PDB file of C-alpha atoms and ligand atoms in Angstrom:
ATOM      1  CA  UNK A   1      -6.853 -31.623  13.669  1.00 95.00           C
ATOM      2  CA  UNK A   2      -3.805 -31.035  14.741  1.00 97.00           C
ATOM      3  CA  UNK A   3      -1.070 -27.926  13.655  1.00 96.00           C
ATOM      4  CA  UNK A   4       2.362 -28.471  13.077  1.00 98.00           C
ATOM      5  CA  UNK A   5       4.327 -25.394  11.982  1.00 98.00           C
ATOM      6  CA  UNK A   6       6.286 -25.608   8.635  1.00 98.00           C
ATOM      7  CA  UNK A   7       9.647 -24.071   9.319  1.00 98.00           C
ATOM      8  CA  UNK A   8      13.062 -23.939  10.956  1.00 98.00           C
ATOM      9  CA  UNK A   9      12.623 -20.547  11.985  1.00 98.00           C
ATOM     10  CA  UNK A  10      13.196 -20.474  15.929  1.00 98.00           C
ATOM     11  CA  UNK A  11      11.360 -17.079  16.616  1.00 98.00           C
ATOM     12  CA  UNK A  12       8.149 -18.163  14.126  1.00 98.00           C
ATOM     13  CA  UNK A  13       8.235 -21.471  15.773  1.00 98.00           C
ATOM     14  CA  UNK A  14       8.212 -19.869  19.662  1.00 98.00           C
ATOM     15  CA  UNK A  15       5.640 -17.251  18.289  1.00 97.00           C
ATOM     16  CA  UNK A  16       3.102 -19.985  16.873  1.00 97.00           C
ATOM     17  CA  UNK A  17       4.055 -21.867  20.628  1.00 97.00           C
ATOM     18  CA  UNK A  18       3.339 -18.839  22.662  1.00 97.00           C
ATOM     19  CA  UNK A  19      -0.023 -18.165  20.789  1.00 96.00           C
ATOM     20  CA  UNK A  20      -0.566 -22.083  22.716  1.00 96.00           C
ATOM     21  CA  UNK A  21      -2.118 -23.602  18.586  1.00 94.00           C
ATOM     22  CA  UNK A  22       1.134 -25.421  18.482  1.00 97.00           C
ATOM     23  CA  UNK A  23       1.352 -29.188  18.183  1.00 98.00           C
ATOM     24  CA  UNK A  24       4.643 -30.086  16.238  1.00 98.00           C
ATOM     25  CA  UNK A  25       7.487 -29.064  13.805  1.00 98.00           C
ATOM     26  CA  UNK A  26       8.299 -29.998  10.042  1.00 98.00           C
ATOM     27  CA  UNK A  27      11.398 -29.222   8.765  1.00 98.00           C
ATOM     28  CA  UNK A  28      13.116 -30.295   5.219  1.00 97.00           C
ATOM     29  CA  UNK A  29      16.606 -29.828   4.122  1.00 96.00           C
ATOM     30  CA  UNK A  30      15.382 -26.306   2.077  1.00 97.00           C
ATOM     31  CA  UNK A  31      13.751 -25.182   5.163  1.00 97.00           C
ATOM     32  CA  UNK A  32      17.321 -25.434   7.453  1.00 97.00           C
ATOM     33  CA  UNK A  33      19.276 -24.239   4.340  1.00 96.00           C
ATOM     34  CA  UNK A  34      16.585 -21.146   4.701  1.00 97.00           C
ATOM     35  CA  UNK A  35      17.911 -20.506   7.928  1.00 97.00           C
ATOM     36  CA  UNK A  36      21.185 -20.617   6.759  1.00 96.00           C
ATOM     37  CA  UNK A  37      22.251 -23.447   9.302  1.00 94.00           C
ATOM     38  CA  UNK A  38      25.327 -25.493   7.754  1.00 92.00           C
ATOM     39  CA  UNK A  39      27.109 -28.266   9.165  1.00 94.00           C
ATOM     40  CA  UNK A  40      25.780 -31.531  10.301  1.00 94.00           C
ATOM     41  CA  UNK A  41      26.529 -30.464  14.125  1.00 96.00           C
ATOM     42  CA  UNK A  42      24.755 -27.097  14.032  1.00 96.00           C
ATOM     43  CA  UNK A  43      21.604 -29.015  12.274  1.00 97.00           C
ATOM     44  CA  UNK A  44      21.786 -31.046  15.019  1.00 97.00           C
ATOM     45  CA  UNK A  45      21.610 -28.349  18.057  1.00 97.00           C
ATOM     46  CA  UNK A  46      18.735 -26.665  15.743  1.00 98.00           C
ATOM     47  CA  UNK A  47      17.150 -29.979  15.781  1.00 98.00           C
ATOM     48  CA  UNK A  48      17.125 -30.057  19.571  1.00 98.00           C
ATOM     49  CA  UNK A  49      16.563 -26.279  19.698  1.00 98.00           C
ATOM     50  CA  UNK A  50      13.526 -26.500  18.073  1.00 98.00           C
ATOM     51  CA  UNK A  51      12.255 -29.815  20.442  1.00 98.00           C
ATOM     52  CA  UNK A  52      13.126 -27.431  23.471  1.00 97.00           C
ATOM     53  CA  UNK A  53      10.552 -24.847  22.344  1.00 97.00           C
ATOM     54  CA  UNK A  54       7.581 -26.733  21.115  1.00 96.00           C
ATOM     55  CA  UNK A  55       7.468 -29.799  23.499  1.00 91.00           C
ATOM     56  CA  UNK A  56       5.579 -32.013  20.495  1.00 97.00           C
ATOM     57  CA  UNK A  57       6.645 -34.108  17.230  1.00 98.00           C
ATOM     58  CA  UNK A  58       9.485 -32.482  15.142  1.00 98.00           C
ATOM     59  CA  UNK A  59      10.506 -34.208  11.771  1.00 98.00           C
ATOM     60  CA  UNK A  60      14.095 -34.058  10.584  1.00 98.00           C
ATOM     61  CA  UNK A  61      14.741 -35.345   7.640  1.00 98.00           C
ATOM     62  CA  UNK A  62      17.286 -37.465   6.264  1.00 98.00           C
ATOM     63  CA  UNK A  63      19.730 -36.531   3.521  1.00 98.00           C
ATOM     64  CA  UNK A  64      20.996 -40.109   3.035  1.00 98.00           C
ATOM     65  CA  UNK A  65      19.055 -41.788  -0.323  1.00 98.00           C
ATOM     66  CA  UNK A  66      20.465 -45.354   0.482  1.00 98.00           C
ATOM     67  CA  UNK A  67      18.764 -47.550   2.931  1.00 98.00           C
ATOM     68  CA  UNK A  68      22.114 -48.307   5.149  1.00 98.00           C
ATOM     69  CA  UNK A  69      22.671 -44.249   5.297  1.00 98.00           C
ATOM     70  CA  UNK A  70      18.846 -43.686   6.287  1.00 98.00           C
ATOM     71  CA  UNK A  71      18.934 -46.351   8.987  1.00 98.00           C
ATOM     72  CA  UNK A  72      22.243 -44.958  10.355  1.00 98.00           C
ATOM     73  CA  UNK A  73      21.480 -41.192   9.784  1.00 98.00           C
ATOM     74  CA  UNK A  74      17.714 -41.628  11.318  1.00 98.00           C
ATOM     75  CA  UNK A  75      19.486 -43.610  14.666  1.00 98.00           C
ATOM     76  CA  UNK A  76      21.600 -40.675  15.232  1.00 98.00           C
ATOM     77  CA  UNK A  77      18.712 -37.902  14.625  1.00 98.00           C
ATOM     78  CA  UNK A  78      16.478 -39.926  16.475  1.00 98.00           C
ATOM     79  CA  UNK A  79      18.859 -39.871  19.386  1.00 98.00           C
ATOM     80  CA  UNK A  80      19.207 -35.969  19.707  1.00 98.00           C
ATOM     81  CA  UNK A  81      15.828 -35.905  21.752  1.00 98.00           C
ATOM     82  CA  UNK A  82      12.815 -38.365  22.244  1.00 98.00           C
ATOM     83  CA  UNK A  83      10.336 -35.604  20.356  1.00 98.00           C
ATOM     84  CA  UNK A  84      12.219 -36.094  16.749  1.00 98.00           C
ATOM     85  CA  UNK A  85      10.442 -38.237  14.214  1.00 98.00           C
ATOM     86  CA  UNK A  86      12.452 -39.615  11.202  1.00 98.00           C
ATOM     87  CA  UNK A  87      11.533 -37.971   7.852  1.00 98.00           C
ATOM     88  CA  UNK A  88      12.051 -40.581   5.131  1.00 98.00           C
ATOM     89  CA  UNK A  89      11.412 -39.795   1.705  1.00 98.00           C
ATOM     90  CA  UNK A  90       8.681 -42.086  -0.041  1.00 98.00           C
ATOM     91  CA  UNK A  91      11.290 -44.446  -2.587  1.00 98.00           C
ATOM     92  CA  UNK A  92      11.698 -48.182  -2.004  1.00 98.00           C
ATOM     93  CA  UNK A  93      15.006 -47.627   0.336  1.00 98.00           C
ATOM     94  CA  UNK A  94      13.130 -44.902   2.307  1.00 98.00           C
ATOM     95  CA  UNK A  95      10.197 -47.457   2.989  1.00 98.00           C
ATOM     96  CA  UNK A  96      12.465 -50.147   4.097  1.00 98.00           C
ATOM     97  CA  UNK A  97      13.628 -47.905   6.441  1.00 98.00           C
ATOM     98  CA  UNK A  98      10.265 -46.497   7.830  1.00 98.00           C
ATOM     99  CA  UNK A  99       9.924 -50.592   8.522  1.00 98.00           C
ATOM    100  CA  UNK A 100      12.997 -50.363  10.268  1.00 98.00           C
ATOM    101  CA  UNK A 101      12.346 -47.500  12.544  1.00 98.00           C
ATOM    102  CA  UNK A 102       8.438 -48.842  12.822  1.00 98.00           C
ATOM    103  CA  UNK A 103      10.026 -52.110  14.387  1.00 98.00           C
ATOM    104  CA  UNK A 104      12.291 -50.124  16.956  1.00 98.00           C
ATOM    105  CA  UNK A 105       9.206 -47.729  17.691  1.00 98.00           C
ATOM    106  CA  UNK A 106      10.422 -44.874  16.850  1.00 98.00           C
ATOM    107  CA  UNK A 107       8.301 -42.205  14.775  1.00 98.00           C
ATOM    108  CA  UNK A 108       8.400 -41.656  10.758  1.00 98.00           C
ATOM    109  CA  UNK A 109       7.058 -39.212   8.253  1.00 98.00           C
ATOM    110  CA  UNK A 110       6.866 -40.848   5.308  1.00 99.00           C
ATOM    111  CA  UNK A 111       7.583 -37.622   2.868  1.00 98.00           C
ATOM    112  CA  UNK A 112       7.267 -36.368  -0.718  1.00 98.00           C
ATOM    113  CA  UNK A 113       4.066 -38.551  -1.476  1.00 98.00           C
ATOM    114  CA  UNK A 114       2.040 -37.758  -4.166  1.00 98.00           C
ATOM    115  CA  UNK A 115      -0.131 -40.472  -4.796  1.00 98.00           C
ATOM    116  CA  UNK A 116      -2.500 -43.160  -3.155  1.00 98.00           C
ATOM    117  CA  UNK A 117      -0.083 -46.003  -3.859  1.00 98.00           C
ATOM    118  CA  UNK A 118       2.585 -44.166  -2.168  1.00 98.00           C
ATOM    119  CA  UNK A 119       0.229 -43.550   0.805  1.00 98.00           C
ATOM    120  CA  UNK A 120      -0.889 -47.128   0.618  1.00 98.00           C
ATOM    121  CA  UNK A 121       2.929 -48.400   1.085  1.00 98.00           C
ATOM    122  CA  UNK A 122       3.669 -45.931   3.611  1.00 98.00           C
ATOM    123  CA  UNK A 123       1.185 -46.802   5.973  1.00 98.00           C
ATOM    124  CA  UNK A 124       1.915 -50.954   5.466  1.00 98.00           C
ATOM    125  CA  UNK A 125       5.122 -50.443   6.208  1.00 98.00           C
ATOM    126  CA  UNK A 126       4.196 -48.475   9.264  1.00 98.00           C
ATOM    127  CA  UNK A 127       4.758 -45.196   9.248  1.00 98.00           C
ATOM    128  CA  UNK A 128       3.827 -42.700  12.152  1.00 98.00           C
ATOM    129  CA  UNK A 129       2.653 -39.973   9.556  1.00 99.00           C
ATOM    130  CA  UNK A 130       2.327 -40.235   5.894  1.00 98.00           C
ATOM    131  CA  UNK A 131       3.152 -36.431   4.148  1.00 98.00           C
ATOM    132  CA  UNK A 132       1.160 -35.997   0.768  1.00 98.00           C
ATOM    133  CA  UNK A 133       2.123 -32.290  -0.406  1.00 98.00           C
ATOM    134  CA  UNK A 134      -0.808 -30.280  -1.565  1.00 98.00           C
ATOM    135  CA  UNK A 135       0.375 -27.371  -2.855  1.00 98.00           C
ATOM    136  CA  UNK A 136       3.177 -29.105  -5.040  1.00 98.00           C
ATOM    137  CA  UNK A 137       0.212 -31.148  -6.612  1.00 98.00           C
ATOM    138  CA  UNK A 138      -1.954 -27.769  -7.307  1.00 98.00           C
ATOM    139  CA  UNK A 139       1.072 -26.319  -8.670  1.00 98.00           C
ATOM    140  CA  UNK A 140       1.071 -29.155 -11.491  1.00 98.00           C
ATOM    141  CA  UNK A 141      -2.947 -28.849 -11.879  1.00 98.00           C
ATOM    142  CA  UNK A 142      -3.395 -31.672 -10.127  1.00 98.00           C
ATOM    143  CA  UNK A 143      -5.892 -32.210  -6.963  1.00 98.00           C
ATOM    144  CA  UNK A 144      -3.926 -31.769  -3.435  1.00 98.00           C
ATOM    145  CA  UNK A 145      -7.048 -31.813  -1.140  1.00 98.00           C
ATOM    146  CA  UNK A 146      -8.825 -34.604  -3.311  1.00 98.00           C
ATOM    147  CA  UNK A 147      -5.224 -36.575  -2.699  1.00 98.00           C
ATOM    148  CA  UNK A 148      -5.791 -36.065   0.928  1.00 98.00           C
ATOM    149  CA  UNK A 149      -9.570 -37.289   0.837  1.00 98.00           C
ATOM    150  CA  UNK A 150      -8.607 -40.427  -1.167  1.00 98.00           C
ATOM    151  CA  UNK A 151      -6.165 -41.270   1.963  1.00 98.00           C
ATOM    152  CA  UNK A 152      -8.206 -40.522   4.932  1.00 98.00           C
ATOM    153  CA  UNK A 153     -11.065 -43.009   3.331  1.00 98.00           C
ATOM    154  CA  UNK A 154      -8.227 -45.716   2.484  1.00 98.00           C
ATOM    155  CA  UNK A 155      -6.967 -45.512   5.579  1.00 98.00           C
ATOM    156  CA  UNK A 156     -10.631 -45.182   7.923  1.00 98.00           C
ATOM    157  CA  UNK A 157     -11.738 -48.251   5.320  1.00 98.00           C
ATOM    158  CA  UNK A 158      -8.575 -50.768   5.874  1.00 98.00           C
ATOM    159  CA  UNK A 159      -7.934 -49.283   9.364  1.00 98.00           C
ATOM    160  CA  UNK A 160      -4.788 -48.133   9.044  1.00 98.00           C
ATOM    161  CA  UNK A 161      -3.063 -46.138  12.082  1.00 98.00           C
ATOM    162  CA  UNK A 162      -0.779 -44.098   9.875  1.00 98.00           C
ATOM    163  CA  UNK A 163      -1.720 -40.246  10.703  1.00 98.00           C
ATOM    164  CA  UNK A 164      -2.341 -38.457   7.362  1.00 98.00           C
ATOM    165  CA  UNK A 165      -0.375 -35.212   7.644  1.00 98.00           C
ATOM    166  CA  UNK A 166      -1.260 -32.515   4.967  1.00 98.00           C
ATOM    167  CA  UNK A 167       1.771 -30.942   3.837  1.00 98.00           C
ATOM    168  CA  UNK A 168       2.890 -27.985   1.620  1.00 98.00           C
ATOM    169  CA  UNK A 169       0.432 -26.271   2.726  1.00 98.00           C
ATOM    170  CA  UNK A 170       0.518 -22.598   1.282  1.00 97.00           C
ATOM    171  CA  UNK A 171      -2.836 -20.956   2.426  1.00 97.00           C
ATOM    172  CA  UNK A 172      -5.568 -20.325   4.759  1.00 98.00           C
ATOM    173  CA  UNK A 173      -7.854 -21.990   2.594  1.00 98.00           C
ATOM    174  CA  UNK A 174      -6.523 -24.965   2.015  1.00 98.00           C
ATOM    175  CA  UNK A 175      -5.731 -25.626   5.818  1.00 98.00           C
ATOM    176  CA  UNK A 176     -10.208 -25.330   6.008  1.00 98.00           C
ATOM    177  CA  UNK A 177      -9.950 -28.176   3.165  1.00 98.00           C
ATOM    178  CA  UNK A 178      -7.728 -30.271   4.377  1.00 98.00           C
ATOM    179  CA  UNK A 179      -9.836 -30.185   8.095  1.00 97.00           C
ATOM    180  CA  UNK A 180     -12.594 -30.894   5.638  1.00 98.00           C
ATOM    181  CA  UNK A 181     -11.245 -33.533   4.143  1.00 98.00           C
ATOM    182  CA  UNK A 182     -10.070 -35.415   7.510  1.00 98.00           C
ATOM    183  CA  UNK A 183      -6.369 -34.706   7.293  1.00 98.00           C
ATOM    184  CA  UNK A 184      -5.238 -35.635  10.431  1.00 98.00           C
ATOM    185  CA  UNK A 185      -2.508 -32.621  11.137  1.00 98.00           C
ATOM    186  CA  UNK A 186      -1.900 -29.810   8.988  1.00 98.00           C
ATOM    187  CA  UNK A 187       1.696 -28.602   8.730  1.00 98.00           C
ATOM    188  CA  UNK A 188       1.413 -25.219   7.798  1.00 97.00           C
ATOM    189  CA  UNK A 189       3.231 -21.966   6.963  1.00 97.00           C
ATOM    190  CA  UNK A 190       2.465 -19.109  10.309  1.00 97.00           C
ATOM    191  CA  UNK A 191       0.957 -16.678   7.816  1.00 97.00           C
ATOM    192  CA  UNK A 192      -1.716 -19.433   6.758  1.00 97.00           C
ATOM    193  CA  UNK A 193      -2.562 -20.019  10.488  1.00 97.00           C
ATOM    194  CA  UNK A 194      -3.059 -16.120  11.727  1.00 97.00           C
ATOM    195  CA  UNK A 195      -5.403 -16.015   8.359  1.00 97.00           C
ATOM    196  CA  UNK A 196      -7.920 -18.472  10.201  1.00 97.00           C
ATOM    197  CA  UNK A 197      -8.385 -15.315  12.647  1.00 96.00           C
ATOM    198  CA  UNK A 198      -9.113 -12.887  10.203  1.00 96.00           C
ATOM    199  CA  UNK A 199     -12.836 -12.349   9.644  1.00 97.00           C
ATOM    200  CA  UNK A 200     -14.387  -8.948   8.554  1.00 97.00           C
ATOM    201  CA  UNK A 201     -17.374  -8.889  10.799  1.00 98.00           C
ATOM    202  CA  UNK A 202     -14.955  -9.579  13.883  1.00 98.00           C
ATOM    203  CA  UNK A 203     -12.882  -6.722  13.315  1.00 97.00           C
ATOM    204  CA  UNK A 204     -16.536  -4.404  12.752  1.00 98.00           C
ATOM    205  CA  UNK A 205     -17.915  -6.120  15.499  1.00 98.00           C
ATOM    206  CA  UNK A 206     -15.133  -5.153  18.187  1.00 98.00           C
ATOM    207  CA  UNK A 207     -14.400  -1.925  16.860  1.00 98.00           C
ATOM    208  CA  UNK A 208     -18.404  -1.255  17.291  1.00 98.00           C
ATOM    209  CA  UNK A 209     -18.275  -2.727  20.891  1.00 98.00           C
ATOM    210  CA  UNK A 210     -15.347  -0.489  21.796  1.00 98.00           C
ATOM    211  CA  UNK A 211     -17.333   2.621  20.638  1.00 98.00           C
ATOM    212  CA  UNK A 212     -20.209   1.718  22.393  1.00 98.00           C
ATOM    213  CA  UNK A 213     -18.224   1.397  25.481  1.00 98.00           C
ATOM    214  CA  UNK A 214     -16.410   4.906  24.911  1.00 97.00           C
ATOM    215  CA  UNK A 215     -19.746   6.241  24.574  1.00 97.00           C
ATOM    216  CA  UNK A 216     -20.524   5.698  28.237  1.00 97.00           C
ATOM    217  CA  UNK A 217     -17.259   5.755  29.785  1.00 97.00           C
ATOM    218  CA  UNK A 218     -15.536   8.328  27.830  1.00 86.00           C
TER     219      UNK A 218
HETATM  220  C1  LIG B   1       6.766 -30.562   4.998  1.00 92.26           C
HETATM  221  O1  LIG B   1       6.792 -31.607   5.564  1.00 92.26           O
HETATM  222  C2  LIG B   1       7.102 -30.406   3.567  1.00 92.26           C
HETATM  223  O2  LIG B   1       8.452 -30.649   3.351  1.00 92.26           O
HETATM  224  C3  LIG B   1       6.697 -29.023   3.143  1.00 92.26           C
HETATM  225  O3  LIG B   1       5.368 -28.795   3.556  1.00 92.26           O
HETATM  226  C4  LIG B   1       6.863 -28.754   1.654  1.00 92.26           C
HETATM  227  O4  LIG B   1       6.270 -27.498   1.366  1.00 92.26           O
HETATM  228  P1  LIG B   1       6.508 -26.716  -0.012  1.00 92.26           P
HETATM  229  O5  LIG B   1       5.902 -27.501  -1.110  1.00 92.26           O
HETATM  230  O6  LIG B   1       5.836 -25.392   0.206  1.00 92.26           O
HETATM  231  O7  LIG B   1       8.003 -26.584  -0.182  1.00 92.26           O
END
């Protein structure tokens, strides 16, 4: 399974890169306005920015809702460098245009999807990733990680190439579920990543080891 890191922050992004787990970049419009970037051009040297650091897949998303504005919006961000892949929300104009962009071969993520049928669509009209959010569901009581099982077997049983990409990810655990479950990237916060390193026994075990070796060597 493969780790993308959730953000727009440059240092978290070269600090996940540097720790060599890194495999791409998501970014949404409330993740850049975290960052406090403003103005199409400075997105767009962000956008770049970020491509320069992590060497793998990095979604930008589009802002346009109207098929016309996707395709022209997703041509330009596509253009910046050959590591961006189109984020396209999952409505009827933003699956029009992941056909679009699947006939040019260039990348999508097929975003905000919440249910098989959505998944389903995604991946007929060809998207690179399809983005079902899994904390969003929780939040509403519904099942994030069963979403993501229910995709993985649609897609292994009608063989469809779209990459299932576990998003809104908010913990440790549910990165282990979503491996679980098949997911075929999990883009995740940094926090949620370190906490697949933390493990009681390692932390007794080495601080036992280095005692043992103080005991001898002083
Ligand atoms: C990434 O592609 C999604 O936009 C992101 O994971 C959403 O996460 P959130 O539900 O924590 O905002």
């Amino acid at each position: 399974m493969k780790f993308f890191l959730d953000t727009a922050n440059l240092d978290q992004i070269r600090e996940a890169y540097a720790m060599g787990v890194l495999d791409g970049v998501t970014t949404n419009p409330s993740l850049m306005a975290k960052e406090g970037i403003k103005g199409k051009d400075n997105q767009y040297k962000h956008y770049i920015d970020i491509c320069n650091i992590v060497g793998g897949d990095v979604s930008a998303e589009v802002i346009a809702t109207d098929y016309e504005g996707m395709v022209r919006e997703g041509e330009e961000l596509a253009a910046l460098n050959e590591h961006i892949v189109i984020k396209l929300p999952c409505t009827e104009a933003g699956i029009k245009a992941v056909k679009y962009f699947a006939g040019k071969g260039i990348k999508t993520n097929c975003t905000l999807v919440f249910s098989l049928g959505q998944a389903l669509l995604a991946a007929k009209a060809g998207a690179t990733y399809v983005s079902p959010f899994v904390g969003r569901l929780d939040d509403i009581s519904e099942d994030g990680v069963g979403l993501i099982e229910d995709i993985v077997e649609m897609y292994n049983y009608y063989g469809f190439g779209t990459m299932v990409l576990a998003a809104s990810i908010r913990h440790t655990r549910h990165i282990i579920d979503c491996l679980k479950a098949g997911a075929d990237v999990a883009t995740c916060p940094l926090p949620a990543i370190k906490g697949l390193l933390k493990h009681p026994l390692t932390d007794s075990g080495l601080a036992k080891f280095l005692e043992d070796y103080h005991k001898v060597n002083g």
